[in-house]
Amino acid sequence: METRIALIGIILEDMSQVEKLNGLLHECSQYIIGRMGLPYREKGVNIISVVLDAPNDVISTLSGKIGMLPGVSAKTLYSKK
């Protein structure tokens, strides 16, 4: 199965969604290369970067599910390789 490298940028504004977000990421943990989270306390948000090497449908499904969480935004950037 062909995979792609992608970066999902996530902004979490509703802290009550942390558990659901972590659950979604855990479901795809086999594809996650790395993850970095930055709390921006002054603005009350968390910025999270997740790098994956996964089939395209896994990446788009994960990004879509994350983006449907209330108070959470997600955008995906794909590698050309």
Short mmCIF file of N, CA, C and O in Angstrom, two decimals:
data_model
loop_
_atom_site.label_atom_id
_atom_site.label_comp_id
_atom_site.label_asym_id
_atom_site.label_seq_id
_atom_site.Cartn_x
_atom_site.Cartn_y
_atom_site.Cartn_z
N MET A 1 0.84 -1.18 0.00
CA MET A 1 0.00 0.00 0.00
C MET A 1 0.88 1.24 0.00
O MET A 1 1.80 1.35 0.80
N GLU A 2 0.60 2.15 -0.90
CA GLU A 2 1.38 3.37 -1.01
C GLU A 2 1.01 4.35 0.09
O GLU A 2 -0.16 4.52 0.41
N THR A 3 2.04 4.98 0.67
CA THR A 3 1.81 5.95 1.74
C THR A 3 2.33 7.32 1.31
O THR A 3 3.11 7.43 0.37
N ARG A 4 1.87 8.33 2.04
CA ARG A 4 2.33 9.70 1.83
C ARG A 4 2.75 10.29 3.16
O ARG A 4 2.25 9.89 4.21
N ILE A 5 3.64 11.24 3.08
CA ILE A 5 4.05 11.98 4.28
C ILE A 5 3.18 13.23 4.34
O ILE A 5 3.01 13.93 3.34
N ALA A 6 2.62 13.49 5.52
CA ALA A 6 1.75 14.65 5.68
C ALA A 6 1.95 15.27 7.06
O ALA A 6 2.36 14.61 8.01
N LEU A 7 1.63 16.55 7.13
CA LEU A 7 1.64 17.29 8.39
C LEU A 7 0.23 17.78 8.63
O LEU A 7 -0.36 18.44 7.76
N ILE A 8 -0.33 17.44 9.78
CA ILE A 8 -1.63 17.99 10.16
C ILE A 8 -1.38 19.05 11.23
O ILE A 8 -0.80 18.76 12.28
N GLY A 9 -1.76 20.28 10.93
CA GLY A 9 -1.66 21.38 11.88
C GLY A 9 -3.01 21.51 12.59
O GLY A 9 -4.05 21.60 11.94
N ILE A 10 -2.98 21.51 13.91
CA ILE A 10 -4.21 21.52 14.71
C ILE A 10 -4.17 22.69 15.68
O ILE A 10 -3.15 22.91 16.36
N ILE A 11 -5.27 23.43 15.75
CA ILE A 11 -5.43 24.46 16.78
C ILE A 11 -6.61 24.05 17.65
O ILE A 11 -7.73 23.91 17.15
N LEU A 12 -6.33 23.86 18.92
CA LEU A 12 -7.33 23.41 19.88
C LEU A 12 -7.72 24.59 20.76
O LEU A 12 -6.90 25.10 21.52
N GLU A 13 -8.96 25.05 20.61
CA GLU A 13 -9.46 26.17 21.40
C GLU A 13 -10.38 25.73 22.53
O GLU A 13 -10.59 26.48 23.48
N ASP A 14 -10.97 24.55 22.41
CA ASP A 14 -11.89 24.03 23.42
C ASP A 14 -11.22 22.86 24.14
O ASP A 14 -11.16 21.75 23.63
N MET A 15 -10.72 23.14 25.35
CA MET A 15 -9.94 22.14 26.08
C MET A 15 -10.77 20.90 26.46
O MET A 15 -10.21 19.85 26.76
N SER A 16 -12.08 21.00 26.40
CA SER A 16 -12.91 19.83 26.71
C SER A 16 -12.81 18.77 25.61
O SER A 16 -13.28 17.65 25.79
N GLN A 17 -12.19 19.10 24.48
CA GLN A 17 -12.05 18.17 23.36
C GLN A 17 -10.73 17.42 23.36
O GLN A 17 -10.47 16.60 22.48
N VAL A 18 -9.89 17.67 24.37
CA VAL A 18 -8.55 17.06 24.42
C VAL A 18 -8.64 15.53 24.39
O VAL A 18 -7.91 14.86 23.65
N GLU A 19 -9.52 14.97 25.20
CA GLU A 19 -9.63 13.52 25.28
C GLU A 19 -10.06 12.91 23.94
O GLU A 19 -9.51 11.89 23.50
N LYS A 20 -11.02 13.53 23.28
CA LYS A 20 -11.48 13.03 21.97
C LYS A 20 -10.37 13.14 20.94
O LYS A 20 -10.16 12.23 20.13
N LEU A 21 -9.66 14.27 20.95
CA LEU A 21 -8.56 14.46 20.01
C LEU A 21 -7.47 13.42 20.24
O LEU A 21 -7.00 12.79 19.29
N ASN A 22 -7.08 13.21 21.48
CA ASN A 22 -6.06 12.20 21.78
C ASN A 22 -6.52 10.81 21.37
O ASN A 22 -5.72 9.99 20.91
N GLY A 23 -7.81 10.52 21.52
CA GLY A 23 -8.35 9.23 21.09
C GLY A 23 -8.21 9.02 19.60
O GLY A 23 -7.83 7.94 19.13
N LEU A 24 -8.51 10.07 18.83
CA LEU A 24 -8.38 9.98 17.37
C LEU A 24 -6.93 9.77 16.97
O LEU A 24 -6.62 8.96 16.09
N LEU A 25 -6.02 10.49 17.62
CA LEU A 25 -4.60 10.33 17.31
C LEU A 25 -4.11 8.94 17.71
O LEU A 25 -3.31 8.33 16.99
N HIS A 26 -4.60 8.44 18.81
CA HIS A 26 -4.20 7.10 19.24
C HIS A 26 -4.64 6.03 18.23
O HIS A 26 -3.91 5.07 17.99
N GLU A 27 -5.81 6.21 17.62
CA GLU A 27 -6.29 5.26 16.62
C GLU A 27 -5.34 5.15 15.43
O GLU A 27 -5.28 4.12 14.77
N CYS A 28 -4.60 6.22 15.15
CA CYS A 28 -3.68 6.25 14.00
C CYS A 28 -2.22 6.25 14.45
O CYS A 28 -1.34 6.61 13.67
N SER A 29 -1.97 5.84 15.68
CA SER A 29 -0.62 5.94 16.23
C SER A 29 0.41 5.15 15.42
O SER A 29 1.59 5.52 15.39
N GLN A 30 0.00 4.09 14.74
CA GLN A 30 0.94 3.31 13.95
C GLN A 30 1.52 4.09 12.78
O GLN A 30 2.56 3.74 12.25
N TYR A 31 0.83 5.16 12.36
CA TYR A 31 1.27 5.97 11.23
C TYR A 31 1.99 7.26 11.66
O TYR A 31 2.57 7.94 10.82
N ILE A 32 1.92 7.61 12.93
CA ILE A 32 2.46 8.88 13.39
C ILE A 32 3.98 8.78 13.55
O ILE A 32 4.49 7.93 14.27
N ILE A 33 4.68 9.67 12.85
CA ILE A 33 6.14 9.76 12.94
C ILE A 33 6.54 10.60 14.14
O ILE A 33 7.47 10.29 14.86
N GLY A 34 5.82 11.71 14.33
CA GLY A 34 6.13 12.61 15.43
C GLY A 34 4.98 13.55 15.70
O GLY A 34 4.10 13.76 14.87
N ARG A 35 5.02 14.10 16.92
CA ARG A 35 3.96 15.00 17.35
C ARG A 35 4.57 16.05 18.27
O ARG A 35 5.40 15.72 19.12
N MET A 36 4.16 17.31 18.08
CA MET A 36 4.65 18.38 18.95
C MET A 36 3.47 19.26 19.33
O MET A 36 2.68 19.65 18.47
N GLY A 37 3.34 19.53 20.61
CA GLY A 37 2.27 20.40 21.08
C GLY A 37 2.84 21.61 21.80
O GLY A 37 3.79 21.49 22.57
N LEU A 38 2.25 22.76 21.51
CA LEU A 38 2.69 24.00 22.14
C LEU A 38 1.49 24.67 22.80
O LEU A 38 0.57 25.12 22.12
N PRO A 39 1.49 24.74 24.13
CA PRO A 39 0.41 25.47 24.79
C PRO A 39 0.67 26.97 24.69
O PRO A 39 1.79 27.43 24.96
N TYR A 40 -0.32 27.71 24.27
CA TYR A 40 -0.21 29.18 24.21
C TYR A 40 -1.19 29.72 25.25
O TYR A 40 -2.32 30.07 24.94
N ARG A 41 -0.74 29.71 26.48
CA ARG A 41 -1.61 30.02 27.62
C ARG A 41 -2.19 31.42 27.56
O ARG A 41 -3.34 31.63 27.96
N GLU A 42 -1.43 32.38 27.06
CA GLU A 42 -1.92 33.76 27.00
C GLU A 42 -3.17 33.88 26.13
O GLU A 42 -4.01 34.73 26.37
N LYS A 43 -3.27 33.03 25.12
CA LYS A 43 -4.42 33.06 24.22
C LYS A 43 -5.41 31.93 24.50
O LYS A 43 -6.48 31.88 23.90
N GLY A 44 -5.06 31.03 25.39
CA GLY A 44 -5.95 29.94 25.76
C GLY A 44 -6.14 28.89 24.68
O GLY A 44 -7.21 28.29 24.56
N VAL A 45 -5.08 28.67 23.87
CA VAL A 45 -5.15 27.66 22.82
C VAL A 45 -3.92 26.75 22.89
O VAL A 45 -2.92 27.10 23.50
N ASN A 46 -4.04 25.60 22.26
CA ASN A 46 -2.91 24.70 22.06
C ASN A 46 -2.71 24.51 20.56
O ASN A 46 -3.69 24.33 19.82
N ILE A 47 -1.46 24.55 20.14
CA ILE A 47 -1.11 24.34 18.74
C ILE A 47 -0.38 23.01 18.67
O ILE A 47 0.60 22.79 19.39
N ILE A 48 -0.87 22.12 17.81
CA ILE A 48 -0.32 20.77 17.72
C ILE A 48 0.06 20.47 16.28
O ILE A 48 -0.73 20.73 15.37
N SER A 49 1.24 19.91 16.08
CA SER A 49 1.68 19.44 14.77
C SER A 49 1.83 17.94 14.83
O SER A 49 2.48 17.42 15.74
N VAL A 50 1.24 17.24 13.87
CA VAL A 50 1.33 15.79 13.81
C VAL A 50 1.85 15.41 12.42
O VAL A 50 1.27 15.82 11.41
N VAL A 51 2.95 14.66 12.37
CA VAL A 51 3.53 14.21 11.11
C VAL A 51 3.23 12.73 10.95
O VAL A 51 3.46 11.94 11.87
N LEU A 52 2.69 12.38 9.77
CA LEU A 52 2.31 10.99 9.51
C LEU A 52 2.94 10.48 8.23
O LEU A 52 3.23 11.26 7.32
N ASP A 53 3.12 9.18 8.16
CA ASP A 53 3.45 8.48 6.93
C ASP A 53 2.38 7.40 6.81
O ASP A 53 2.44 6.37 7.47
N ALA A 54 1.36 7.69 5.99
CA ALA A 54 0.16 6.85 5.98
C ALA A 54 -0.49 6.87 4.61
O ALA A 54 -0.22 7.75 3.79
N PRO A 55 -1.38 5.91 4.37
CA PRO A 55 -2.17 5.95 3.13
C PRO A 55 -3.01 7.24 3.10
O PRO A 55 -3.42 7.75 4.15
N ASN A 56 -3.25 7.73 1.91
CA ASN A 56 -3.97 8.98 1.75
C ASN A 56 -5.33 8.97 2.43
O ASN A 56 -5.73 9.97 3.05
N ASP A 57 -6.06 7.86 2.35
CA ASP A 57 -7.39 7.82 2.96
C ASP A 57 -7.32 7.90 4.48
O ASP A 57 -8.19 8.50 5.12
N VAL A 58 -6.27 7.36 5.09
CA VAL A 58 -6.10 7.45 6.54
C VAL A 58 -5.85 8.90 6.95
O VAL A 58 -6.45 9.40 7.90
N ILE A 59 -5.00 9.58 6.19
CA ILE A 59 -4.67 10.97 6.49
C ILE A 59 -5.91 11.86 6.37
O ILE A 59 -6.22 12.64 7.27
N SER A 60 -6.62 11.73 5.27
CA SER A 60 -7.79 12.59 5.05
C SER A 60 -8.91 12.28 6.05
O SER A 60 -9.59 13.20 6.53
N THR A 61 -9.10 11.01 6.39
CA THR A 61 -10.12 10.65 7.37
C THR A 61 -9.78 11.22 8.74
O THR A 61 -10.64 11.80 9.41
N LEU A 62 -8.53 11.07 9.16
CA LEU A 62 -8.11 11.61 10.45
C LEU A 62 -8.28 13.12 10.49
O LEU A 62 -8.85 13.67 11.44
N SER A 63 -7.81 13.80 9.47
CA SER A 63 -7.91 15.26 9.43
C SER A 63 -9.38 15.70 9.47
O SER A 63 -9.73 16.66 10.17
N GLY A 64 -10.23 15.01 8.74
CA GLY A 64 -11.65 15.34 8.73
C GLY A 64 -12.30 15.14 10.08
O GLY A 64 -13.07 15.99 10.54
N LYS A 65 -12.00 14.03 10.74
CA LYS A 65 -12.56 13.76 12.06
C LYS A 65 -12.09 14.79 13.09
O LYS A 65 -12.87 15.24 13.93
N ILE A 66 -10.82 15.17 13.00
CA ILE A 66 -10.29 16.18 13.93
C ILE A 66 -10.99 17.51 13.69
O ILE A 66 -11.42 18.19 14.63
N GLY A 67 -11.14 17.89 12.43
CA GLY A 67 -11.77 19.17 12.09
C GLY A 67 -13.24 19.25 12.46
O GLY A 67 -13.78 20.34 12.60
N MET A 68 -13.90 18.09 12.65
CA MET A 68 -15.31 18.09 13.03
C MET A 68 -15.51 18.26 14.54
O MET A 68 -16.63 18.50 14.99
N LEU A 69 -14.44 18.15 15.32
CA LEU A 69 -14.57 18.36 16.75
C LEU A 69 -14.86 19.83 17.03
O LEU A 69 -14.20 20.71 16.45
N PRO A 70 -15.82 20.13 17.89
CA PRO A 70 -16.11 21.53 18.21
C PRO A 70 -14.91 22.21 18.86
O PRO A 70 -14.25 21.63 19.73
N GLY A 71 -14.58 23.40 18.41
CA GLY A 71 -13.48 24.14 18.99
C GLY A 71 -12.11 23.67 18.54
O GLY A 71 -11.10 24.02 19.16
N VAL A 72 -12.07 22.88 17.47
CA VAL A 72 -10.80 22.37 16.96
C VAL A 72 -10.73 22.64 15.45
O VAL A 72 -11.69 22.38 14.73
N SER A 73 -9.60 23.17 14.98
CA SER A 73 -9.37 23.39 13.55
C SER A 73 -8.18 22.55 13.12
O SER A 73 -7.23 22.37 13.87
N ALA A 74 -8.25 22.03 11.88
CA ALA A 74 -7.16 21.22 11.36
C ALA A 74 -6.98 21.48 9.87
O ALA A 74 -7.95 21.63 9.14
N LYS A 75 -5.73 21.55 9.47
CA LYS A 75 -5.36 21.69 8.05
C LYS A 75 -4.24 20.71 7.78
O LYS A 75 -3.38 20.46 8.63
N THR A 76 -4.24 20.17 6.56
CA THR A 76 -3.24 19.16 6.21
C THR A 76 -2.39 19.63 5.05
O THR A 76 -2.89 20.20 4.08
N LEU A 77 -1.10 19.36 5.18
CA LEU A 77 -0.13 19.67 4.14
C LEU A 77 0.55 18.37 3.76
O LEU A 77 1.00 17.61 4.62
N TYR A 78 0.60 18.08 2.45
CA TYR A 78 1.16 16.83 1.95
C TYR A 78 2.52 17.05 1.31
O TYR A 78 2.74 18.05 0.62
N SER A 79 3.42 16.08 1.51
CA SER A 79 4.71 16.08 0.83
C SER A 79 4.49 15.72 -0.63
O SER A 79 3.54 15.00 -0.96
N LYS A 80 5.38 16.17 -1.49
CA LYS A 80 5.29 15.81 -2.91
C LYS A 80 5.86 14.44 -3.16
O LYS A 80 5.70 13.89 -4.24
N LYS A 81 6.54 13.85 -2.19
CA LYS A 81 7.15 12.52 -2.34
C LYS A 81 6.21 11.46 -1.87
O LYS A 81 5.46 11.58 -0.97
#
